[in-house]
mmCIF file of C-alpha atoms in Angstrom:
data_model
loop_
_atom_site.group_PDB
_atom_site.id
_atom_site.type_symbol
_atom_site.label_atom_id
_atom_site.label_comp_id
_atom_site.label_asym_id
_atom_site.label_seq_id
_atom_site.Cartn_x
_atom_site.Cartn_y
_atom_site.Cartn_z
ATOM 1 C CA MET A 1 0.000 0.000 0.000
ATOM 2 C CA GLY A 2 1.235 3.491 -0.880
ATOM 3 C CA ARG A 3 2.000 6.172 1.665
ATOM 4 C CA LEU A 4 -0.833 8.405 0.393
ATOM 5 C CA GLN A 5 -3.476 5.779 -0.299
ATOM 6 C CA GLU A 6 -6.872 7.401 -1.015
ATOM 7 C CA LYS A 7 -5.546 10.881 -0.153
ATOM 8 C CA VAL A 8 -6.436 13.792 -2.433
ATOM 9 C CA ALA A 9 -3.448 15.968 -3.274
ATOM 10 C CA ILE A 10 -3.306 19.240 -5.201
ATOM 11 C CA VAL A 11 0.060 19.970 -6.835
ATOM 12 C CA THR A 12 0.676 23.358 -8.437
ATOM 13 C CA GLY A 13 3.336 23.910 -11.065
ATOM 14 C CA ALA A 14 2.778 20.286 -12.039
ATOM 15 C CA ALA A 15 3.633 20.582 -15.733
ATOM 16 C CA SER A 16 7.397 20.394 -15.253
ATOM 17 C CA GLY A 17 10.299 20.108 -12.843
ATOM 18 C CA ILE A 18 9.591 19.625 -9.152
ATOM 19 C CA GLY A 19 5.826 19.736 -9.562
ATOM 20 C CA LEU A 20 5.828 17.094 -12.280
ATOM 21 C CA ALA A 21 8.069 14.748 -10.286
ATOM 22 C CA THR A 22 5.947 15.226 -7.166
ATOM 23 C CA ALA A 23 2.619 14.683 -8.926
ATOM 24 C CA LYS A 24 3.870 11.403 -10.382
ATOM 25 C CA LEU A 25 5.384 10.225 -7.115
ATOM 26 C CA MET A 26 2.256 11.025 -5.109
ATOM 27 C CA ALA A 27 0.109 9.189 -7.629
ATOM 28 C CA SER A 28 2.399 6.157 -7.459
ATOM 29 C CA HIS A 29 1.777 6.130 -3.698
ATOM 30 C CA GLY A 30 -1.980 5.999 -4.107
ATOM 31 C CA ALA A 31 -2.940 9.670 -4.045
ATOM 32 C CA LYS A 32 -5.660 11.095 -6.255
ATOM 33 C CA VAL A 33 -3.749 13.974 -7.805
ATOM 34 C CA VAL A 34 -5.068 17.331 -8.970
ATOM 35 C CA ALA A 35 -2.248 18.480 -11.244
ATOM 36 C CA ALA A 36 -2.460 22.232 -11.805
ATOM 37 C CA ASP A 37 -0.444 24.609 -13.953
ATOM 38 C CA ILE A 38 -0.866 27.639 -16.194
ATOM 39 C CA ASN A 39 0.625 25.408 -18.921
ATOM 40 C CA PHE A 40 -2.547 23.385 -19.404
ATOM 41 C CA ASP A 41 -1.259 21.353 -22.366
ATOM 42 C CA GLY A 42 1.780 20.384 -20.316
ATOM 43 C CA VAL A 43 -0.211 19.356 -17.271
ATOM 44 C CA LYS A 44 -2.655 17.349 -19.383
ATOM 45 C CA LYS A 45 0.305 15.328 -20.636
ATOM 46 C CA VAL A 46 1.420 14.693 -17.050
ATOM 47 C CA VAL A 47 -2.058 13.448 -16.147
ATOM 48 C CA GLU A 48 -2.077 11.136 -19.160
ATOM 49 C CA GLU A 49 1.224 9.640 -17.998
ATOM 50 C CA ILE A 50 -0.125 9.164 -14.464
ATOM 51 C CA ARG A 51 -3.235 7.425 -15.767
ATOM 52 C CA GLN A 52 -1.213 5.206 -18.094
ATOM 53 C CA ALA A 53 0.776 4.095 -15.055
ATOM 54 C CA GLY A 54 -2.454 3.170 -13.270
ATOM 55 C CA GLY A 55 -2.876 6.328 -11.214
ATOM 56 C CA ASP A 56 -5.830 8.642 -10.672
ATOM 57 C CA ALA A 57 -5.402 12.291 -11.660
ATOM 58 C CA ILE A 58 -7.099 15.276 -13.240
ATOM 59 C CA SER A 59 -5.616 18.372 -14.860
ATOM 60 C CA VAL A 60 -6.578 21.922 -13.919
ATOM 61 C CA SER A 61 -5.550 25.222 -15.452
ATOM 62 C CA VAL A 62 -4.494 27.720 -12.779
ATOM 63 C CA ASN A 63 -3.076 31.229 -12.888
ATOM 64 C CA ALA A 64 -1.238 31.573 -9.578
ATOM 65 C CA LEU A 65 -1.236 35.363 -9.896
ATOM 66 C CA GLU A 66 -5.016 35.465 -9.472
ATOM 67 C CA GLU A 67 -6.872 34.590 -6.261
ATOM 68 C CA GLU A 68 -10.036 33.568 -8.105
ATOM 69 C CA SER A 69 -8.112 31.053 -10.198
ATOM 70 C CA ILE A 70 -6.519 29.494 -7.109
ATOM 71 C CA GLN A 71 -9.893 29.279 -5.376
ATOM 72 C CA GLU A 72 -11.437 27.648 -8.451
ATOM 73 C CA MET A 73 -8.621 25.058 -8.559
ATOM 74 C CA ILE A 74 -9.338 24.027 -4.981
ATOM 75 C CA THR A 75 -13.096 23.949 -5.624
ATOM 76 C CA ILE A 76 -12.584 21.660 -8.631
ATOM 77 C CA ALA A 77 -10.525 19.309 -6.468
ATOM 78 C CA LYS A 78 -13.245 19.200 -3.813
ATOM 79 C CA VAL A 79 -16.086 18.713 -6.286
ATOM 80 C CA THR A 80 -14.215 15.987 -8.182
ATOM 81 C CA TYR A 81 -12.921 13.940 -5.253
ATOM 82 C CA ARG A 82 -15.256 15.123 -2.437
ATOM 83 C CA LYS A 83 -12.372 16.165 -0.184
ATOM 84 C CA VAL A 84 -8.864 17.639 -0.083
ATOM 85 C CA ASP A 85 -6.074 16.234 2.116
ATOM 86 C CA ILE A 86 -2.871 17.777 0.757
ATOM 87 C CA LEU A 87 -1.842 21.002 -0.972
ATOM 88 C CA PHE A 88 1.637 21.365 -2.430
ATOM 89 C CA ASN A 89 2.094 25.083 -3.139
ATOM 90 C CA ASN A 90 4.918 24.734 -5.619
ATOM 91 C CA VAL A 91 4.485 27.535 -8.170
ATOM 92 C CA GLY A 92 7.253 30.117 -8.104
ATOM 93 C CA GLY A 93 9.800 32.022 -10.099
ATOM 94 C CA THR A 94 11.105 35.478 -10.878
ATOM 95 C CA LYS A 95 11.984 37.785 -13.747
ATOM 96 C CA ALA A 96 15.525 36.440 -13.871
ATOM 97 C CA ASP A 97 16.734 39.054 -16.346
ATOM 98 C CA LYS A 98 15.710 41.881 -13.981
ATOM 99 C CA ASP A 99 16.012 40.401 -10.481
ATOM 100 C CA HIS A 100 19.506 41.443 -9.426
ATOM 101 C CA ALA A 101 20.888 43.699 -6.664
ATOM 102 C CA ILE A 102 18.496 45.596 -4.387
ATOM 103 C CA VAL A 103 19.517 48.984 -5.776
ATOM 104 C CA ASP A 104 18.651 47.844 -9.311
ATOM 105 C CA LEU A 105 15.164 46.408 -8.653
ATOM 106 C CA ASP A 106 12.165 48.091 -10.239
ATOM 107 C CA LYS A 107 8.585 47.951 -8.972
ATOM 108 C CA GLU A 108 7.486 45.455 -11.621
ATOM 109 C CA THR A 109 10.149 42.934 -10.595
ATOM 110 C CA TRP A 110 9.333 43.313 -6.883
ATOM 111 C CA ASP A 111 5.604 42.987 -7.473
ATOM 112 C CA PHE A 112 5.899 39.964 -9.752
ATOM 113 C CA ALA A 113 8.113 38.092 -7.286
ATOM 114 C CA PHE A 114 5.751 38.886 -4.410
ATOM 115 C CA ARG A 115 2.570 37.932 -6.283
ATOM 116 C CA LEU A 116 3.895 34.700 -7.754
ATOM 117 C CA ASN A 117 5.902 33.335 -4.842
ATOM 118 C CA LEU A 118 4.314 34.617 -1.632
ATOM 119 C CA ARG A 119 0.835 35.958 -2.256
ATOM 120 C CA SER A 120 -0.130 32.923 -4.342
ATOM 121 C CA ILE A 121 0.868 30.593 -1.513
ATOM 122 C CA GLY A 122 -1.062 32.744 0.935
ATOM 123 C CA TYR A 123 -4.151 32.445 -1.244
ATOM 124 C CA GLY A 124 -3.654 28.708 -1.611
ATOM 125 C CA CYS A 125 -3.517 28.314 2.168
ATOM 126 C CA LYS A 126 -6.465 30.662 2.688
ATOM 127 C CA HIS A 127 -8.782 28.726 0.396
ATOM 128 C CA VAL A 128 -7.702 25.167 1.215
ATOM 129 C CA ILE A 129 -7.750 25.504 5.012
ATOM 130 C CA PRO A 130 -11.577 25.428 5.339
ATOM 131 C CA HIS A 131 -11.636 22.149 3.383
ATOM 132 C CA LEU A 132 -8.860 20.682 5.535
ATOM 133 C CA ILE A 133 -10.756 21.675 8.686
ATOM 134 C CA GLU A 134 -13.859 19.981 7.298
ATOM 135 C CA ASN A 135 -11.714 16.909 6.700
ATOM 136 C CA SER A 136 -10.343 16.980 10.308
ATOM 137 C CA GLY A 137 -6.883 18.017 9.154
ATOM 138 C CA GLY A 138 -4.373 17.683 6.369
ATOM 139 C CA SER A 139 -0.961 18.754 5.161
ATOM 140 C CA ILE A 140 0.209 21.879 3.339
ATOM 141 C CA ILE A 141 3.703 21.940 1.864
ATOM 142 C CA ASN A 142 5.167 25.157 0.464
ATOM 143 C CA THR A 143 8.149 25.503 -1.832
ATOM 144 C CA ALA A 144 10.579 27.992 -0.312
ATOM 145 C CA SER A 145 14.225 28.211 -1.423
ATOM 146 C CA MET A 146 17.746 28.356 -0.071
ATOM 147 C CA ALA A 147 17.642 31.872 -1.556
ATOM 148 C CA GLY A 148 15.252 32.717 1.274
ATOM 149 C CA ILE A 149 17.772 31.552 3.884
ATOM 150 C CA LEU A 150 21.139 32.759 2.554
ATOM 151 C CA GLY A 151 22.082 36.181 1.214
ATOM 152 C CA ASP A 152 23.455 36.463 -2.320
ATOM 153 C CA LEU A 153 24.529 38.954 -4.970
ATOM 154 C CA ASP A 154 21.573 38.255 -7.258
ATOM 155 C CA SER A 155 17.825 37.426 -7.188
ATOM 156 C CA SER A 156 17.144 39.855 -4.342
ATOM 157 C CA ALA A 157 13.380 40.011 -4.821
ATOM 158 C CA TYR A 158 13.053 36.247 -5.213
ATOM 159 C CA GLY A 159 15.127 35.523 -2.110
ATOM 160 C CA SER A 160 13.257 38.082 -0.036
ATOM 161 C CA VAL A 161 9.802 36.733 -0.829
ATOM 162 C CA LYS A 162 10.968 33.136 -0.372
ATOM 163 C CA ALA A 163 12.000 34.153 3.148
ATOM 164 C CA GLY A 164 8.411 35.324 3.478
ATOM 165 C CA VAL A 165 7.224 31.854 2.462
ATOM 166 C CA ILE A 166 9.198 30.373 5.357
ATOM 167 C CA SER A 167 7.556 32.806 7.777
ATOM 168 C CA LEU A 168 4.095 32.235 6.287
ATOM 169 C CA THR A 169 4.596 28.508 6.787
ATOM 170 C CA ARG A 170 5.153 29.041 10.510
ATOM 171 C CA TYR A 171 2.108 31.290 10.801
ATOM 172 C CA VAL A 172 -0.206 28.757 9.145
ATOM 173 C CA ALA A 173 1.231 25.951 11.283
ATOM 174 C CA THR A 174 0.725 27.998 14.444
ATOM 175 C CA GLN A 175 -2.785 29.193 13.663
ATOM 176 C CA HIS A 176 -4.222 25.864 12.505
ATOM 177 C CA GLY A 177 -2.279 23.106 14.245
ATOM 178 C CA LYS A 178 -5.077 22.624 16.785
ATOM 179 C CA GLN A 179 -7.364 21.800 13.853
ATOM 180 C CA GLY A 180 -5.130 18.982 12.679
ATOM 181 C CA ILE A 181 -3.466 20.946 9.897
ATOM 182 C CA ARG A 182 0.275 20.682 9.418
ATOM 183 C CA CYS A 183 2.197 23.176 7.310
ATOM 184 C CA ASN A 184 5.844 22.738 6.315
ATOM 185 C CA ALA A 185 8.164 23.985 3.608
ATOM 186 C CA VAL A 186 10.978 22.633 1.480
ATOM 187 C CA ALA A 187 13.947 24.842 0.603
ATOM 188 C CA PRO A 188 15.637 23.483 -2.524
ATOM 189 C CA GLY A 189 19.160 24.337 -3.522
ATOM 190 C CA LEU A 190 19.962 24.372 -7.231
ATOM 191 C CA ILE A 191 17.751 21.700 -8.795
ATOM 192 C CA LEU A 192 18.163 20.586 -12.396
ATOM 193 C CA THR A 193 14.751 21.578 -13.710
ATOM 194 C CA PRO A 194 14.114 22.696 -17.302
ATOM 195 C CA ALA A 195 14.181 26.312 -16.071
ATOM 196 C CA THR A 196 17.582 26.059 -14.373
ATOM 197 C CA GLU A 197 19.032 24.013 -17.222
ATOM 198 C CA ALA A 198 18.087 26.808 -19.609
ATOM 199 C CA TYR A 199 19.267 29.670 -17.380
ATOM 200 C CA PHE A 200 22.573 28.474 -15.904
ATOM 201 C CA THR A 201 25.670 27.728 -17.957
ATOM 202 C CA GLU A 202 27.635 24.558 -17.304
ATOM 203 C CA GLU A 203 30.371 26.629 -15.664
ATOM 204 C CA VAL A 204 27.909 28.142 -13.197
ATOM 205 C CA LYS A 205 26.377 24.739 -12.424
ATOM 206 C CA GLN A 206 29.814 23.353 -11.650
ATOM 207 C CA ARG A 207 30.422 26.228 -9.248
ATOM 208 C CA PHE A 208 27.316 25.121 -7.365
ATOM 209 C CA VAL A 209 28.627 21.545 -7.310
ATOM 210 C CA ARG A 210 31.849 22.777 -5.680
ATOM 211 C CA HIS A 211 29.824 24.084 -2.739
ATOM 212 C CA ASN A 212 27.583 21.023 -2.388
ATOM 213 C CA VAL A 213 29.143 18.650 0.124
ATOM 214 C CA LEU A 214 27.314 15.756 -1.583
ATOM 215 C CA ASN A 215 29.152 16.663 -4.797
ATOM 216 C CA ARG A 216 26.231 16.829 -7.196
ATOM 217 C CA LEU A 217 23.288 19.018 -8.119
ATOM 218 C CA GLY A 218 19.775 18.138 -7.063
ATOM 219 C CA LYS A 219 17.095 16.461 -9.152
ATOM 220 C CA PRO A 220 13.353 17.166 -9.030
ATOM 221 C CA GLU A 221 12.926 13.692 -7.555
ATOM 222 C CA ASP A 222 15.025 14.726 -4.533
ATOM 223 C CA ILE A 223 12.456 17.379 -3.671
ATOM 224 C CA ALA A 224 9.523 15.122 -4.533
ATOM 225 C CA GLN A 225 10.663 12.513 -2.010
ATOM 226 C CA THR A 226 10.845 15.159 0.717
ATOM 227 C CA VAL A 227 7.391 16.486 -0.156
ATOM 228 C CA LEU A 228 6.009 12.930 -0.082
ATOM 229 C CA PHE A 229 7.368 12.517 3.441
ATOM 230 C CA LEU A 230 5.857 15.815 4.599
ATOM 231 C CA ALA A 231 2.515 14.946 3.007
ATOM 232 C CA SER A 232 2.351 11.510 4.582
ATOM 233 C CA ASP A 233 1.578 10.283 8.082
ATOM 234 C CA ALA A 234 5.299 9.523 8.494
ATOM 235 C CA SER A 235 5.719 13.217 9.377
ATOM 236 C CA SER A 236 2.576 13.481 11.532
ATOM 237 C CA PHE A 237 4.445 15.198 14.415
ATOM 238 C CA ILE A 238 6.292 17.712 12.223
ATOM 239 C CA THR A 239 4.897 21.166 11.503
ATOM 240 C CA GLY A 240 6.147 24.691 10.910
ATOM 241 C CA GLN A 241 9.503 23.424 9.653
ATOM 242 C CA THR A 242 11.548 24.244 6.565
ATOM 243 C CA ILE A 243 13.549 21.294 5.287
ATOM 244 C CA GLN A 244 16.695 22.277 3.390
ATOM 245 C CA VAL A 245 17.168 19.972 0.404
ATOM 246 C CA ASP A 246 20.355 21.450 -0.958
ATOM 247 C CA GLY A 247 23.095 18.819 -1.011
ATOM 248 C CA GLY A 248 24.707 20.496 1.987
ATOM 249 C CA SER A 249 25.425 23.812 0.286
ATOM 250 C CA GLY A 250 23.940 25.759 3.184
ATOM 251 C CA ILE A 251 25.711 24.094 6.119
ATOM 252 C CA HIS A 252 29.331 25.131 5.764
ATOM 253 C CA ALA A 253 31.624 28.139 5.906
ATOM 254 C CA GLY A 254 31.970 30.270 2.805
ATOM 255 C CA THR A 255 35.590 29.138 2.327
ATOM 256 C CA PHE A 256 34.588 25.451 2.084
ATOM 257 C CA ALA A 257 35.175 24.983 -1.661
ATOM 258 C CA GLU A 258 38.507 26.793 -1.648
ATOM 259 C CA PHE A 259 39.877 24.832 1.305
ATOM 260 C CA MET A 260 38.695 21.562 -0.235
ATOM 261 C CA GLU A 261 40.670 22.402 -3.380
ATOM 262 C CA MET A 262 43.741 23.288 -1.304
ATOM 263 C CA ARG A 263 43.480 19.979 0.585
ATOM 264 C CA ASP A 264 43.124 17.967 -2.620
ATOM 265 C CA GLN A 265 46.222 19.623 -4.086
ATOM 266 C CA HIS A 266 48.429 18.372 -1.239
#
């Protein structure tokens, strides 16, 4: 028996990357999956693959920038499967060509990062919580980022709002724990999704590898396995936490890579 047998799970950003891997993994563990994405053709393909593998899933078009669209997604899940047990708030991103140092950020870049990464998760929580209460509890998992934990030279808006996701996660956990609702977050390091593959050069990716103590970059499946754990009863006494899934890039001193190279040369 799967770890999510007969659970109903909504996964946003399910057309590619982390969302795709998570939707498939949840379905393989018995969940009825509501796969949602603004890329409706992409998410329909994911649902077809889940069904071909023997799983149960439906596709939903969602625009995470709009509250009404998020609310409709959750309503469709409830009407289709009669309940909701799990919400994986995974949609996120930034205007990478404009999101740089604080002094260079314009209003449009700030607003887009806030609306897509933080406000959308807030709306997801707002509209799913009444259904989880009705169901005597459930699990919400939010995608944060190591950018929300560590300072950097770039992606200032993205990192700032991802820090907000971590705080929002604690607030939801605190306010609704007594109603059986758990809320946790995952903070990925650099994960080899289609978006990162397209944006980062091989040289930049290798620089990330140098700072990962596990000596590789992450895969969407690495995050999916963590989300599965947080969605399942195996984590029933865990709430308000942010799990860093970063290959160890966030645990060491900034001189780690340089000293490793010095050691290997002697």
